Tab-separated table of C-alpha atoms and ligand atoms in Angstrom:
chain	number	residue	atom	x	y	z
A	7	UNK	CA	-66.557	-22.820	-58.641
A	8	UNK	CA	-63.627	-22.183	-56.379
A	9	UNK	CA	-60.184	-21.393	-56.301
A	10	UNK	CA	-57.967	-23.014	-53.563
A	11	UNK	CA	-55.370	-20.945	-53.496
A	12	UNK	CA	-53.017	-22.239	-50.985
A	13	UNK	CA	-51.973	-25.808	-50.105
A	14	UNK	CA	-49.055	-27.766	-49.659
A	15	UNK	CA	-50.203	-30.490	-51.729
A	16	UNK	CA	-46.722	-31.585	-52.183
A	17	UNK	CA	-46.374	-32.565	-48.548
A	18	UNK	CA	-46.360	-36.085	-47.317
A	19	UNK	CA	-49.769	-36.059	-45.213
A	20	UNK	CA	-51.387	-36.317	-49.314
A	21	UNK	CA	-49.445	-39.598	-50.517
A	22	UNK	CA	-51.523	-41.591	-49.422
A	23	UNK	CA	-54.932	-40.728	-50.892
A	24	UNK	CA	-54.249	-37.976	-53.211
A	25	UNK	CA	-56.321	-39.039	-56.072
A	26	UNK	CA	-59.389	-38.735	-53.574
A	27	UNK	CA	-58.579	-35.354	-52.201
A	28	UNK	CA	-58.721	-34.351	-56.128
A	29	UNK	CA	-61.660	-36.081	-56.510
A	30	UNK	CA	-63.119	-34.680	-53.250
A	31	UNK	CA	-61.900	-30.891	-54.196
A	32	UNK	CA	-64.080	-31.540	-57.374
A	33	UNK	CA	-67.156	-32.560	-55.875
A	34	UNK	CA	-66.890	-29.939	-53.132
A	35	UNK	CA	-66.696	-27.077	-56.814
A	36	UNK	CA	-62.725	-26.468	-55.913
A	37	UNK	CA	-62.062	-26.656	-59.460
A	38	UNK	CA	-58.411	-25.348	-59.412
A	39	UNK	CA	-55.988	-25.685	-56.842
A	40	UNK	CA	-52.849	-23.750	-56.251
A	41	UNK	CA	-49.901	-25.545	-54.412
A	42	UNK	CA	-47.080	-23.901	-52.419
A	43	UNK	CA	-43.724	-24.312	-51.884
A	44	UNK	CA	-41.727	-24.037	-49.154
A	45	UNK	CA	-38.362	-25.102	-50.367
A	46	UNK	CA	-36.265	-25.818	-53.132
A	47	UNK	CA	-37.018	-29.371	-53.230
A	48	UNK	CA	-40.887	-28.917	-52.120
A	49	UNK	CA	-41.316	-26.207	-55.006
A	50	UNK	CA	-39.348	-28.476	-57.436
A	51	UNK	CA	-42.243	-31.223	-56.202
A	52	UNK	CA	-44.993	-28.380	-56.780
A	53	UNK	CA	-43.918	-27.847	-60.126
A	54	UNK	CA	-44.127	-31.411	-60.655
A	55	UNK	CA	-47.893	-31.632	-59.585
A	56	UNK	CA	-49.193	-28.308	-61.725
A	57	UNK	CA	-47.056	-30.118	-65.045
A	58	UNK	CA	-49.422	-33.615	-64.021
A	59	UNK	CA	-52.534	-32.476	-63.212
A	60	UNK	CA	-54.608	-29.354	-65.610
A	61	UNK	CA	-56.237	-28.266	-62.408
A	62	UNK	CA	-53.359	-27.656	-60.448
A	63	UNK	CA	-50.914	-24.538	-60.105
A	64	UNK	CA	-47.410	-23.829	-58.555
A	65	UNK	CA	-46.202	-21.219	-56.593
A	66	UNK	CA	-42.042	-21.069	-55.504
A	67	UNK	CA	-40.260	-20.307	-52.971
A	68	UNK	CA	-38.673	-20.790	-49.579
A	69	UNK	CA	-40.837	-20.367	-46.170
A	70	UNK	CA	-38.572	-18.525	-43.675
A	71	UNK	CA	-38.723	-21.449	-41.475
A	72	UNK	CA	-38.509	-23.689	-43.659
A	73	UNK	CA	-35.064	-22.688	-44.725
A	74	UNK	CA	-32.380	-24.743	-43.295
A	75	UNK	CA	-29.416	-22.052	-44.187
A	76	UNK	CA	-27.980	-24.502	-46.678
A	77	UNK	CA	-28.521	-22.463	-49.964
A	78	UNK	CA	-27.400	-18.679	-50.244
A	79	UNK	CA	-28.770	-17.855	-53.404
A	80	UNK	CA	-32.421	-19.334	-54.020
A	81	UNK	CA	-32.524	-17.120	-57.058
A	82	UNK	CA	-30.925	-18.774	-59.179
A	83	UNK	CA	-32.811	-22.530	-58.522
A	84	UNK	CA	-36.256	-20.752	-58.300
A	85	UNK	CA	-35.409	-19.018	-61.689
A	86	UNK	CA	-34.926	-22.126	-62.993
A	87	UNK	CA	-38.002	-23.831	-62.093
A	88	UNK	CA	-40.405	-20.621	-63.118
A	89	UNK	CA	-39.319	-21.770	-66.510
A	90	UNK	CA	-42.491	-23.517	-66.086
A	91	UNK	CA	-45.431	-22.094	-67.375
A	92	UNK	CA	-47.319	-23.295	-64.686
A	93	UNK	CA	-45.440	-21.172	-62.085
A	94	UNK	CA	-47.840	-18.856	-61.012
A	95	UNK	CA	-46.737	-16.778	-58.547
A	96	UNK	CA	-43.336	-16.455	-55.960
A	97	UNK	CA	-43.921	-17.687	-52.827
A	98	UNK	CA	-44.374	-18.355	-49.228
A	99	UNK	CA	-42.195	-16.127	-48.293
A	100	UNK	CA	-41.928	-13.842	-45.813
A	101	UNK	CA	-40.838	-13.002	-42.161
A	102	UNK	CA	-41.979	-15.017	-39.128
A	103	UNK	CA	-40.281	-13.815	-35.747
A	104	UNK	CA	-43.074	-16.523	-33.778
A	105	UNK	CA	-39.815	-18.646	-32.820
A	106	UNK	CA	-36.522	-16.414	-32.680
A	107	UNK	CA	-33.379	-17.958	-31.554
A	108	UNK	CA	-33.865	-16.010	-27.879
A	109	UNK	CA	-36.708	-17.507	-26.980
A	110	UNK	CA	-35.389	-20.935	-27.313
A	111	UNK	CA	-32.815	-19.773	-24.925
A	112	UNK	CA	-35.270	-18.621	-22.555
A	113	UNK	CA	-37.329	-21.423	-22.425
A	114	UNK	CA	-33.749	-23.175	-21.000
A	115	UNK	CA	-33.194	-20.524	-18.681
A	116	UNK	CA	-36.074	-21.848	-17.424
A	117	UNK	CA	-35.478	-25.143	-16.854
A	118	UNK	CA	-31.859	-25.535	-16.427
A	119	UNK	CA	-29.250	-24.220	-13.706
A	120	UNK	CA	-26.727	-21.690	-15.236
A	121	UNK	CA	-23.419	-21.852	-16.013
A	122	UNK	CA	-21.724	-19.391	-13.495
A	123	UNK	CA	-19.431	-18.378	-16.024
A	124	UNK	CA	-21.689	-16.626	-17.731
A	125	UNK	CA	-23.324	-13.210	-16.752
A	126	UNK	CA	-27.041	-12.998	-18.018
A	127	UNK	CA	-26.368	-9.766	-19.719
A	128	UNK	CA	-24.177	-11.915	-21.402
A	129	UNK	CA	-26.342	-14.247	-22.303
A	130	UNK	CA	-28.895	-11.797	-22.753
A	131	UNK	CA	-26.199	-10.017	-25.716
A	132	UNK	CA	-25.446	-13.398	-27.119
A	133	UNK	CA	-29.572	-14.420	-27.336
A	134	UNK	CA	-29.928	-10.595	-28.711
A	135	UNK	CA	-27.123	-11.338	-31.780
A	136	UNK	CA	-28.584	-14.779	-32.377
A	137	UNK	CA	-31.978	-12.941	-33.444
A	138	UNK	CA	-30.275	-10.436	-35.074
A	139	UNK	CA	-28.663	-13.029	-37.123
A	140	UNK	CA	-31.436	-14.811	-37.761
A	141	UNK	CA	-33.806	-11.993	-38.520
A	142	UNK	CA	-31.204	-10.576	-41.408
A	143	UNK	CA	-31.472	-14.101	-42.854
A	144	UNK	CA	-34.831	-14.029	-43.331
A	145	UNK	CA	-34.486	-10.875	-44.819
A	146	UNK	CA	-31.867	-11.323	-47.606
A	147	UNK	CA	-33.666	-14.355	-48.448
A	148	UNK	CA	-37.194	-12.542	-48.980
A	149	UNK	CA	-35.516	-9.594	-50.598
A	150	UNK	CA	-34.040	-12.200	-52.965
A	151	UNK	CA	-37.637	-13.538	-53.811
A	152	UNK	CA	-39.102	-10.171	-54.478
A	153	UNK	CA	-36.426	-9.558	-56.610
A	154	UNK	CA	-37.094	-12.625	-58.781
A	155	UNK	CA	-40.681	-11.873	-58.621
A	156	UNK	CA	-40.023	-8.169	-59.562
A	157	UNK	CA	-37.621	-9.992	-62.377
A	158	UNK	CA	-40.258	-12.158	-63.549
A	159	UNK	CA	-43.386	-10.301	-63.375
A	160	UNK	CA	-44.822	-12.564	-60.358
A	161	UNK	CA	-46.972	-11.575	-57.958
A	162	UNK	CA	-45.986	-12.885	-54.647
A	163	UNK	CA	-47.621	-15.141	-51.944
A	164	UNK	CA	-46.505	-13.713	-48.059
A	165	UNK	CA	-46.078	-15.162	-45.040
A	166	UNK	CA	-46.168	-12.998	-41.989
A	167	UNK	CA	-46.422	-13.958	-38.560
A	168	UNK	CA	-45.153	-11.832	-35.429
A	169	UNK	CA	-42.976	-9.490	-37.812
A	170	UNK	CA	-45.600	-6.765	-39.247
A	171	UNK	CA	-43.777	-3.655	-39.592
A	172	UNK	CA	-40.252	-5.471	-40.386
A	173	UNK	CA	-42.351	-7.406	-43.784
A	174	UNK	CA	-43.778	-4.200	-44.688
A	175	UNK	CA	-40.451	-2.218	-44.209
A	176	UNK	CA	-38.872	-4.589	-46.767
A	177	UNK	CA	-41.778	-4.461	-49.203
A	178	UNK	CA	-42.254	-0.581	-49.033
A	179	UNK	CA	-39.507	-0.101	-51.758
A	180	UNK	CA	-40.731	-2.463	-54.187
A	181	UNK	CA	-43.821	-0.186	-54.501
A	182	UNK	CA	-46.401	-1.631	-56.757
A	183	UNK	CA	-43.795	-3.250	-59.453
A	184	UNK	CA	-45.990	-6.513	-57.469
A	185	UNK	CA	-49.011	-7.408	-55.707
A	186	UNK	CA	-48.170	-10.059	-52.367
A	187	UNK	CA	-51.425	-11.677	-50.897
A	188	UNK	CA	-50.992	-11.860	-46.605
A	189	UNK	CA	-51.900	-15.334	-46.708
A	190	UNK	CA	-53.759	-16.689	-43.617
A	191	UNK	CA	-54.555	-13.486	-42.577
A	192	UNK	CA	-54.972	-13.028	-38.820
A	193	UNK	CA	-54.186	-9.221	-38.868
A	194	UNK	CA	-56.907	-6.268	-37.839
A	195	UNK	CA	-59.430	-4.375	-40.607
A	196	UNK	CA	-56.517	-1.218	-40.438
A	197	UNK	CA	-54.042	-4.079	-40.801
A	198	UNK	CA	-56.144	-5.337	-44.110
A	199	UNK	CA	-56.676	-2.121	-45.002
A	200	UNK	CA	-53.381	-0.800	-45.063
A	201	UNK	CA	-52.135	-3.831	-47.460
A	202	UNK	CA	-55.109	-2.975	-49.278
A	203	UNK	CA	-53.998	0.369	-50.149
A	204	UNK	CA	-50.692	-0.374	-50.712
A	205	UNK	CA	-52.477	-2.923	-53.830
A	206	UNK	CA	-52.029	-5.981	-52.095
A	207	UNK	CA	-54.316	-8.364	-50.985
A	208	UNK	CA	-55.634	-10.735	-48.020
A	209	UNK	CA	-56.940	-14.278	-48.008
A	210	UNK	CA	-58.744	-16.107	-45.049
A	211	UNK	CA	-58.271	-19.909	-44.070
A	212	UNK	CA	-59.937	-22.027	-41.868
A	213	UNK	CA	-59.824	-19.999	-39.018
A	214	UNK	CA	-62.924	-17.854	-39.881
A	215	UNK	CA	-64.954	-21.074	-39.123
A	216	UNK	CA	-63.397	-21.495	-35.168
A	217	UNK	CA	-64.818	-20.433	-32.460
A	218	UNK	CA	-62.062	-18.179	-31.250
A	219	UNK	CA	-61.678	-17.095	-35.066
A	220	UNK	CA	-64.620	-13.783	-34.898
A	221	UNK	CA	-61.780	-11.290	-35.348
A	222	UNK	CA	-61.258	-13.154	-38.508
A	223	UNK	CA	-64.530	-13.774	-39.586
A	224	UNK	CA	-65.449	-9.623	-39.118
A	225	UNK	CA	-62.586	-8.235	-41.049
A	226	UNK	CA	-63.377	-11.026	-43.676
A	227	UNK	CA	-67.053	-9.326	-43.667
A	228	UNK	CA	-65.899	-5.807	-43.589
A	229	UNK	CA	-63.496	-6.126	-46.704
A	230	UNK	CA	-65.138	-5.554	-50.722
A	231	UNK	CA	-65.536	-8.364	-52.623
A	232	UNK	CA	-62.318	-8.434	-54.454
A	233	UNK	CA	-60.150	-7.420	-51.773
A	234	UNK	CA	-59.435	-11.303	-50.336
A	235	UNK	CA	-59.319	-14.200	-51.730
A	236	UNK	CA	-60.183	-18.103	-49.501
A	237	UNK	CA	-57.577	-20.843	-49.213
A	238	UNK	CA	-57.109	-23.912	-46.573
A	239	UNK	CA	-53.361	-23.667	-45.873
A	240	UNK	CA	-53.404	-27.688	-45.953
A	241	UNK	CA	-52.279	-29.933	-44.275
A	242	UNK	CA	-53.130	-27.216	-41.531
A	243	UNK	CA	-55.866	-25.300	-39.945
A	244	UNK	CA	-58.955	-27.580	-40.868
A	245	UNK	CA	-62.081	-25.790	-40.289
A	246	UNK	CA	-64.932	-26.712	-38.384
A	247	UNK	CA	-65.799	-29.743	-38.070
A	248	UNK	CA	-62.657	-30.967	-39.247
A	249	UNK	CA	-60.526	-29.017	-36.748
A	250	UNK	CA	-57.638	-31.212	-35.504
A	251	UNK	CA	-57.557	-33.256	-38.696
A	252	UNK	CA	-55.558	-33.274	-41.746
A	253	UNK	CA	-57.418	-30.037	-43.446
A	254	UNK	CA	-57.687	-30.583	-47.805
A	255	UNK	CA	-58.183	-28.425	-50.820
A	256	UNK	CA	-62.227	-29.382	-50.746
A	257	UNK	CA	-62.156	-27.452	-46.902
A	258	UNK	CA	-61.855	-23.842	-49.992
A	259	UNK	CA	-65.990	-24.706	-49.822
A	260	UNK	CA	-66.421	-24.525	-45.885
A	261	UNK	CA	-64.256	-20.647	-45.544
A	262	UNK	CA	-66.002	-19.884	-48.606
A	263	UNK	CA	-69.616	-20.742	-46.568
A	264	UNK	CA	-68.752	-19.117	-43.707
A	265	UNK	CA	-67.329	-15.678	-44.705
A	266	UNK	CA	-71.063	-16.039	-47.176
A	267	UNK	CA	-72.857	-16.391	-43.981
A	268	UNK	CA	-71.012	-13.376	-42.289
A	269	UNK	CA	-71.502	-11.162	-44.794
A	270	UNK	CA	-75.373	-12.710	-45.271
A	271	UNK	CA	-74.688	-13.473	-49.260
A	272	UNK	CA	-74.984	-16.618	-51.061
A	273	UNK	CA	-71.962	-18.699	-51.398
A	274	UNK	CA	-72.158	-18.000	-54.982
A	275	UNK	CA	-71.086	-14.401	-54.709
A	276	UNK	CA	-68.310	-15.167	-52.741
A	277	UNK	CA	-67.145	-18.018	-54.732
A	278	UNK	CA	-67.698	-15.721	-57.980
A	279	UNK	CA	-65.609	-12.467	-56.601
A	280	UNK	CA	-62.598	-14.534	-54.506
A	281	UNK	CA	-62.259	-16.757	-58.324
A	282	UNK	CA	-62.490	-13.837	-59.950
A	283	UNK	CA	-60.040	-12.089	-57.502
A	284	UNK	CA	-57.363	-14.922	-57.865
A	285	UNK	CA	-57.756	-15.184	-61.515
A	286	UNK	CA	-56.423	-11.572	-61.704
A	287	UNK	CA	-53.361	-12.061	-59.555
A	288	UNK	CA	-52.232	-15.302	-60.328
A	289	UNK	CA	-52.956	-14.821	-64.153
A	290	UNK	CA	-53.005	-18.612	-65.298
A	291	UNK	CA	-52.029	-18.958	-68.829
A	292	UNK	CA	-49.956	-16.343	-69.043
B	12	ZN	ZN1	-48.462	-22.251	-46.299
């Protein structure tokens, strides 16, 4: 019996089949499934699923990227929807600096003759309050989330990527008043352990079965039992021997397998402690 506990089963790439990637998360022993949102609209659609389907859970919330800069306050539309009993958690959210608005601009440097008007320290200022810009975004908007979550009493699903010290900055006041899981983690053992301590958690994706993914796969067999929990991140990151293709909830089984075989225990243990792990911070039935 495992827990999926992140997919973006509300995204198009399921229409198609979805009653088979149930059926296939069953057979594979994902018995419960939690989906993510990424948006308003995508965690108004997640909502949807977990009121449909027993085995399936919600979590809310806008992904950094994700965000379009239409809505100011997602408070007040995510407060709404956690009406639902079968909100579980607040979530992705987070700070991802992997694409800032200056690196866009360099990539055009690149391939395009300047304007001679325009000094490159210039441009270089302009590219520098872009970031700025869009970095303080991303912040209000995930301080607003952990707020709600704090509000609620939700624990809260991040997303990190290229912005370590800047996520933990913003989380370092809320102190323990919630728990965040660094979803897809690709961070070191002090990284782990240093979310860890703070009473957060990890979880590991399909990247502990790649080839380039031992980094992974050794912090996930360093960590206790109980300090991670195993997810597919789908549509993405399909492990091996599914890499390329659409990844699905049933995938839980193969990170499960593989973080087993690193640590040399059974599958069983691993699918016991990460279900038992999830259980605690997503609380269903509350
Ligand atoms: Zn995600």
């Amino acid at each position: 019996m495992l827990i999926e506990t992140h997919a973006h089963l509300d995204y198009p790439d399921f229409v198609s089949d979805f009653d088979d990637v149930l059926r296939r998360a069953n057979e594979a022993g994902v018995t419960r499934i939690i989906t993510i949102g990424t948006s308003i609209e995508s965690s108004r659609r997640a909502v949807e699923l977990a009121e449909k389907y027993d085995n399936i859970y919600a979590v809310i919330g806008v992904h950094p990227t994700v965000d379009d800069g239409s809505i100011d306050d997602v408070m007040t539309p995510l407060r709404e929807l956690a009406k639902s009993p079968r909100v579980v958690a607040i979530g992705e959210t987070g700070l991802d600096y992997h694409r800032l608005p200056s690196m866009a601009v360099a990539k055009e440097k690149e391939v395009q003759v300047f304007s001679a008007l325009q000094s490159e320290t210039e441009q270089e200022l302009e590219a520098d309050i872009h970031d700025g810009a869009y970095k303080a975004r991303q912040a209000e908007l995930f301080e607003q989330q952990l707020d709600l979550a704090v509000e609620l009493r939700l624990n809260v699903v991040i997303h990190q990527r290229d912005a370590w010290e800047d996520t933990l900055e913003i989380m370092r006041p809320y102190g323990r008043q919630f728990s965040g899981v660094f979803h897809c983690f690709g961070g070191t053992i002090e990284q782990a352990n240093e979310v860890i301590s703070l009473g957060h958690l990890v979880s590991f994706t399909g990247i502990v079965t790649f080839k380039n993914g031992k980094d992974v796969r050794d912090v996930a067999a360093k960590l206790s039992l109980g300090e991670f929990m195993v997810e597919t991140d789908c549509p993405y990151l399909a492990p091996v021997p599914f890499r390329g293709k659409r990844a699905e909830p049933a995938h839980t089984r193969l990170v499960a397998e593989e973080i087993a075989k690193a640590r040399g225990i059974s599958l069983d243990e691993v699918a016991r402690a990460t279900t038992a792990t999830a259980e605690e911070f997503f609380r269903f039935n509350r």
